[in-house]
Amino acid sequence: QLQESGPGLVKPSETLSLICTVSGVSISRYYWSWIRQPPGKGLEWIGDIYYYGGTRYNSSLKSRVTMSVDTSKNQLSLNLNSVTAADTAVYYCARWYDSTGYFDYWGQGTLVTVSS
Amino acid sequence: DIVMTQSPLSLSVSPGEPASISCRSSQSLLHSNGHNYLDWYLQKPGQPPQLLIYLGSDRASGVPDRFSGSGSGTDFTLKISRVEAEDVGVYYCMQALQTPRFGQGTKLEIK
């Protein structure tokens, strides 16, 4: 299971910080992704991270995104800085099965609203 | 970046009738290993997306056999042989050859 957590409200220009807690499987040896979905819109891949820390980011967000993993806690984290209202979305974490290229496990998602 | 284009963006189907969704990519998704890196997901209302099809035509575990995927290169199709009420939601194709990118989504409603 995957469970996202973090503030539901972030002020413009500040940093959005989320944690995904993974249970039932070791975070090691898999890729883990963040995906977001603005209200009423489609899905946007934010980036992914391998358990040792290797990352790939969406080129459109790369300058503002940082991902990390904590293998001792079986958690991954997402930081997105300098947020605007356009970053308001449901944020999902998901496991990326790299060998065949698909997301097989998803969290339920957490809504983050950017507003003053 | 590879751009994914789905059509139609919405469709309304009677129970028991077939449905078909098209997905086109701006570049070929055929890898040198012979696999097409194209997935299909269904997002039911209020839920995260769930994997239906991967590698263009392989059904994910637990997916009913009324769902099938086909196509190669840049043109792909998801077919539902007999639509059921539980199939309502938004269907997304996604290319997995490069960094993942989703299509716009196709909303399926029941007549």
XYZ file of N, CA, C and O in Angstrom, chain B:
444
model
N 9.799 15.535 -26.723
C 8.841 14.779 -25.934
C 7.798 14.117 -26.837
O 7.375 14.692 -27.838
N 7.382 12.932 -26.454
C 6.355 12.217 -27.192
C 4.992 12.718 -26.734
O 4.688 12.736 -25.541
N 4.173 13.120 -27.694
C 2.822 13.605 -27.397
C 1.813 12.513 -27.712
O 1.890 11.870 -28.769
N 0.866 12.314 -26.800
C -0.158 11.294 -26.937
C -1.499 11.954 -27.206
O -1.901 12.880 -26.483
N -2.208 11.468 -28.223
C -3.489 12.049 -28.600
C -4.554 10.963 -28.627
O -4.426 9.980 -29.359
N -5.592 11.142 -27.833
C -6.672 10.165 -27.757
C -7.908 10.663 -28.491
O -8.169 11.868 -28.571
N -8.685 9.716 -28.989
C -9.987 10.048 -29.568
C -10.911 8.851 -29.442
O -10.455 7.697 -29.503
N -12.222 9.090 -29.222
C -12.782 10.407 -28.917
C -12.435 10.822 -27.484
O -11.846 10.038 -26.729
N -12.805 12.033 -27.122
C -12.564 12.490 -25.754
C -13.698 12.083 -24.826
O -13.537 12.099 -23.594
N -14.816 11.713 -25.426
C -15.910 11.180 -24.626
C -16.746 10.252 -25.482
O -16.785 10.396 -26.714
N -17.356 9.268 -24.852
C -18.280 8.395 -25.558
C -19.309 7.845 -24.600
O -19.029 7.667 -23.414
N -20.481 7.609 -25.143
C -21.605 7.099 -24.382
C -22.031 5.782 -25.018
O -22.345 5.752 -26.209
N -22.043 4.721 -24.231
C -22.275 3.381 -24.766
C -23.340 2.665 -23.949
O -23.347 2.775 -22.709
N -24.199 1.942 -24.630
C -25.216 1.151 -23.932
C -24.591 -0.101 -23.354
O -23.656 -0.669 -23.956
N -25.095 -0.558 -22.211
C -24.571 -1.802 -21.632
C -24.652 -2.953 -22.621
O -25.651 -3.108 -23.336
N -23.579 -3.737 -22.687
C -23.548 -4.877 -23.590
C -23.021 -4.550 -24.981
O -22.724 -5.458 -25.757
N -22.902 -3.262 -25.287
C -22.378 -2.842 -26.577
C -20.854 -2.689 -26.518
O -20.290 -2.499 -25.446
N -20.189 -2.760 -27.675
C -18.728 -2.588 -27.673
C -18.335 -1.112 -27.632
O -19.143 -0.233 -27.961
N -17.090 -0.879 -27.232
C -16.535 0.472 -27.227
C -15.090 0.406 -27.678
O -14.395 -0.604 -27.462
N -14.641 1.480 -28.309
C -13.281 1.530 -28.826
C -12.701 2.921 -28.628
O -13.370 3.922 -28.873
N -11.451 2.968 -28.166
C -10.742 4.227 -27.946
C -9.418 4.171 -28.691
O -8.694 3.172 -28.620
N -9.129 5.238 -29.398
C -7.900 5.315 -30.175
C -6.860 6.176 -29.467
O -7.196 7.155 -28.795
N -5.615 5.814 -29.630
C -4.494 6.567 -29.058
C -3.373 6.621 -30.093
O -2.962 5.584 -30.622
N -2.934 7.833 -30.378
C -1.831 7.997 -31.315
C -0.668 8.708 -30.628
O -0.879 9.646 -29.851
N 0.529 8.271 -30.936
C 1.723 8.894 -30.378
C 2.464 9.647 -31.480
O 2.398 9.289 -32.656
N 3.182 10.697 -31.086
C 3.901 11.519 -32.065
C 5.185 10.850 -32.553
O 5.769 11.276 -33.544
N 5.614 9.809 -31.848
C 6.767 9.006 -32.257
C 6.444 7.538 -32.030
O 5.598 7.210 -31.197
N 7.121 6.686 -32.750
C 6.894 5.253 -32.585
C 7.238 4.806 -31.162
O 8.249 5.246 -30.587
N 6.382 3.939 -30.633
C 6.606 3.392 -29.297
C 7.186 1.983 -29.366
O 7.266 1.291 -28.347
N 7.592 1.577 -30.564
C 8.152 0.247 -30.754
C 9.634 0.254 -30.398
O 10.441 0.928 -31.030
N 9.969 -0.505 -29.375
C 11.356 -0.619 -28.926
C 12.077 -1.645 -29.787
O 11.452 -2.499 -30.429
N 13.396 -1.592 -29.770
C 14.197 -2.550 -30.528
C 14.006 -3.980 -30.026
O 14.329 -4.948 -30.737
N 13.449 -4.124 -28.827
C 13.211 -5.470 -28.293
C 11.898 -6.069 -28.803
O 11.498 -7.154 -28.410
N 11.206 -5.300 -29.645
C 9.979 -5.798 -30.247
C 8.714 -5.438 -29.488
O 7.611 -5.725 -29.950
N 8.841 -4.838 -28.332
C 7.679 -4.453 -27.545
C 7.282 -3.008 -27.809
O 8.133 -2.144 -28.022
N 5.955 -2.772 -27.782
C 5.425 -1.414 -27.844
C 5.163 -0.931 -26.419
O 4.403 -1.571 -25.673
N 5.794 0.182 -26.047
C 5.675 0.659 -24.669
C 4.491 1.614 -24.534
O 4.644 2.836 -24.415
N 3.312 1.002 -24.517
C 2.053 1.731 -24.438
C 1.153 1.054 -23.403
O 0.910 -0.159 -23.486
N 0.687 1.843 -22.446
C -0.198 1.340 -21.399
C -1.576 1.984 -21.534
O -1.715 3.074 -22.067
N -2.557 1.296 -20.973
C -3.900 1.852 -20.811
C -4.284 1.781 -19.332
O -4.070 0.754 -18.671
N -4.857 2.880 -18.840
C -5.318 2.956 -17.463
C -6.779 3.392 -17.446
O -7.233 4.127 -18.334
N -7.496 2.955 -16.437
C -8.853 3.411 -16.192
C -8.887 4.100 -14.842
O -8.434 3.521 -13.834
N -9.413 5.317 -14.834
C -9.607 6.022 -13.577
C -11.110 6.104 -13.291
O -11.831 6.876 -13.933
N -11.563 5.294 -12.355
C -12.951 5.342 -11.951
C -13.176 6.568 -11.059
O -12.225 7.062 -10.430
N -14.402 7.057 -11.008
C -14.673 8.270 -10.220
C -14.173 8.167 -8.779
O -14.454 7.197 -8.085
N -13.413 9.170 -8.373
C -12.923 9.236 -7.000
C -11.801 8.283 -6.659
O -11.453 8.139 -5.483
N -11.234 7.629 -7.675
C -10.181 6.649 -7.425
C -8.913 6.999 -8.200
O -8.968 7.759 -9.168
N -7.781 6.443 -7.771
C -6.574 6.602 -8.600
C -6.706 5.733 -9.848
O -7.537 4.812 -9.901
N -5.912 6.011 -10.853
C -5.936 5.160 -12.059
C -5.536 3.726 -11.724
O -4.805 3.476 -10.771
N -6.043 2.799 -12.529
C -5.666 1.399 -12.390
C -5.194 0.892 -13.748
O -5.764 1.234 -14.797
N -4.179 0.075 -13.724
C -3.597 -0.452 -14.949
C -4.513 -1.478 -15.589
O -4.992 -2.400 -14.928
N -4.772 -1.308 -16.872
C -5.551 -2.284 -17.639
C -4.653 -3.102 -18.574
O -4.707 -4.336 -18.585
N -3.872 -2.415 -19.370
C -3.074 -3.016 -20.439
C -1.669 -2.442 -20.391
O -1.491 -1.239 -20.178
N -0.668 -3.274 -20.597
C 0.704 -2.804 -20.725
C 1.347 -3.451 -21.945
O 0.814 -4.436 -22.490
N 2.439 -2.888 -22.382
C 3.112 -3.337 -23.614
C 2.127 -3.456 -24.782
O 2.237 -4.366 -25.614
N 1.191 -2.547 -24.826
C 0.278 -2.447 -25.950
C -0.893 -3.412 -25.931
O -2.016 -3.050 -26.313
N -0.646 -4.653 -25.461
C -1.697 -5.663 -25.595
C -1.765 -6.669 -24.447
O -2.609 -7.570 -24.479
N -0.910 -6.539 -23.448
C -0.914 -7.483 -22.328
C -1.856 -6.997 -21.231
O -1.684 -5.903 -20.694
N -2.837 -7.832 -20.892
C -3.773 -7.473 -19.821
C -3.118 -7.604 -18.468
O -2.433 -8.594 -18.188
N -3.352 -6.610 -17.620
C -2.824 -6.672 -16.261
C -3.593 -7.727 -15.459
O -4.709 -8.127 -15.828
N -2.988 -8.147 -14.386
C -3.588 -9.165 -13.537
C -4.966 -8.726 -13.037
O -5.145 -7.597 -12.581
N -5.953 -9.608 -13.186
C -7.291 -9.327 -12.691
C -8.173 -8.530 -13.631
O -9.352 -8.305 -13.333
N -7.660 -8.113 -14.758
C -8.456 -7.326 -15.719
C -9.327 -8.278 -16.550
O -8.802 -9.247 -17.117
N -10.622 -8.009 -16.619
C -11.514 -8.897 -17.386
C -11.100 -9.004 -18.851
O -10.586 -8.036 -19.435
N -11.383 -10.158 -19.442
C -10.943 -10.378 -20.823
C -11.793 -9.639 -21.849
O -11.520 -9.719 -23.050
N -12.799 -8.890 -21.399
C -13.539 -8.044 -22.346
C -12.711 -6.811 -22.746
O -13.044 -6.127 -23.697
N -11.615 -6.560 -22.006
C -10.708 -5.475 -22.362
C -9.564 -6.048 -23.209
O -8.946 -7.057 -22.839
N -9.284 -5.381 -24.328
C -8.154 -5.808 -25.139
C -7.453 -4.597 -25.736
O -8.090 -3.576 -26.030
N -6.149 -4.729 -25.897
C -5.359 -3.668 -26.492
C -4.682 -4.172 -27.752
O -4.279 -5.333 -27.835
N -4.561 -3.284 -28.731
C -3.912 -3.658 -29.980
C -3.189 -2.455 -30.563
O -3.345 -1.331 -30.076
N -2.418 -2.724 -31.604
C -1.712 -1.653 -32.286
C -0.210 -1.782 -32.182
O 0.319 -2.602 -31.424
N 0.473 -0.952 -32.952
C 1.934 -0.965 -32.965
C 2.449 0.342 -33.536
O 1.753 0.986 -34.330
N 3.644 0.706 -33.108
C 4.244 1.923 -33.655
C 3.646 3.174 -33.059
O 3.969 3.551 -31.927
N 2.764 3.811 -33.813
C 2.161 5.060 -33.348
C 0.650 4.992 -33.163
O 0.051 5.960 -32.691
N 0.017 3.909 -33.547
C -1.446 3.806 -33.488
C -1.884 2.622 -32.634
O -1.522 1.471 -32.933
N -2.693 2.932 -31.629
C -3.124 1.919 -30.674
C -4.615 2.052 -30.401
O -5.193 3.128 -30.556
N -5.214 0.938 -30.010
C -6.643 0.917 -29.735
C -6.933 0.092 -28.486
O -6.345 -0.977 -28.287
N -7.814 0.621 -27.662
C -8.367 -0.133 -26.539
C -9.798 -0.485 -26.894
O -10.581 0.387 -27.275
N -10.132 -1.765 -26.781
C -11.484 -2.200 -27.086
C -12.111 -2.867 -25.864
O -11.446 -3.623 -25.150
N -13.372 -2.541 -25.655
C -14.170 -3.224 -24.648
C -15.242 -3.980 -25.414
O -16.054 -3.360 -26.125
N -15.241 -5.281 -25.308
C -16.140 -6.078 -26.157
C -17.610 -5.894 -25.776
O -18.478 -5.823 -26.648
N -17.875 -5.805 -24.484
C -19.248 -5.614 -23.998
C -19.163 -4.733 -22.758
O -18.719 -5.174 -21.697
N -19.568 -3.495 -22.921
C -19.446 -2.533 -21.822
C -20.388 -2.887 -20.673
O -21.553 -3.241 -20.884
N -19.842 -2.771 -19.466
C -20.658 -2.965 -18.266
C -20.678 -1.659 -17.461
O -19.831 -0.787 -17.663
N -21.610 -1.557 -16.558
C -21.786 -0.333 -15.778
C -20.512 0.023 -15.005
O -20.189 1.197 -14.827
N -19.773 -0.973 -14.565
C -18.570 -0.740 -13.768
C -17.404 -0.204 -14.603
O -16.358 0.125 -14.053
N -17.587 -0.112 -15.914
C -16.511 0.355 -16.784
C -16.486 1.875 -16.932
O -15.610 2.413 -17.618
N -17.434 2.563 -16.294
C -17.475 4.026 -16.425
C -16.251 4.649 -15.776
O -15.737 4.156 -14.776
N -15.778 5.729 -16.381
C -14.618 6.427 -15.873
C -13.869 7.062 -17.027
O -14.384 7.187 -18.133
N -12.640 7.446 -16.751
C -11.797 8.071 -17.769
C -10.647 7.125 -18.101
O -9.947 6.638 -17.210
N -10.489 6.867 -19.381
C -9.440 5.980 -19.872
C -8.270 6.808 -20.402
O -8.476 7.755 -21.167
N -7.084 6.447 -19.968
C -5.874 7.134 -20.404
C -4.917 6.150 -21.073
O -4.690 5.050 -20.551
N -4.366 6.568 -22.197
C -3.209 5.851 -22.708
C -1.968 6.571 -22.197
O -2.023 7.759 -21.842
N -0.860 5.857 -22.145
C 0.382 6.437 -21.645
C 1.561 5.778 -22.333
O 1.615 4.547 -22.430
N 2.477 6.588 -22.814
C 3.666 6.011 -23.417
C 4.729 5.815 -22.335
O 4.920 6.676 -21.468
N 5.394 4.678 -22.404
C 6.410 4.335 -21.414
C 7.774 4.136 -22.065
O 8.685 3.613 -21.438
N 7.897 4.544 -23.318
C 9.176 4.376 -24.004
C 10.201 5.392 -23.492
O 11.361 5.055 -23.291
N 9.745 6.609 -23.315
C 10.577 7.655 -22.708
C 9.977 7.994 -21.347
O 9.213 7.198 -20.793
N 10.305 9.141 -20.799
C 9.664 9.519 -19.527
C 8.161 9.525 -19.727
O 7.660 10.033 -20.730
N 7.406 8.938 -18.813
C 5.980 8.696 -19.024
C 5.180 9.945 -19.372
O 5.395 11.019 -18.811
N 4.255 9.763 -20.308
C 3.371 10.866 -20.670
C 2.012 10.280 -21.028
O 1.921 9.315 -21.794
N 0.961 10.909 -20.504
C -0.395 10.424 -20.679
C -1.111 11.148 -21.810
O -0.798 12.306 -22.131
N -2.099 10.470 -22.389
C -3.023 11.142 -23.284
C -3.987 11.996 -22.479
O -3.960 12.005 -21.241
N -4.882 12.694 -23.183
C -5.798 13.636 -22.514
C -6.888 12.946 -21.722
O -7.515 13.549 -20.853
N -7.132 11.686 -22.045
C -8.195 10.953 -21.380
C -9.457 10.889 -22.224
O -9.767 11.819 -22.980
N -10.173 9.783 -22.102
C -11.457 9.579 -22.774
C -12.479 9.181 -21.726
O -12.299 8.176 -21.026
N -13.532 9.971 -21.606
C -14.552 9.710 -20.596
C -15.615 8.782 -21.158
O -16.244 9.087 -22.178
N -15.807 7.658 -20.503
C -16.818 6.682 -20.908
C -18.023 6.786 -19.987
O -17.885 6.700 -18.759
N -19.179 6.981 -20.598
C -20.434 7.008 -19.845
C -21.341 5.895 -20.354
O -21.198 5.429 -21.489
N -22.272 5.506 -19.525
C -23.250 4.496 -19.887
C -24.550 5.180 -20.287
O -25.035 6.064 -19.592
N -25.095 4.756 -21.438
C -26.383 5.322 -21.881
C -27.527 4.823 -20.996
O -27.537 3.642 -20.602
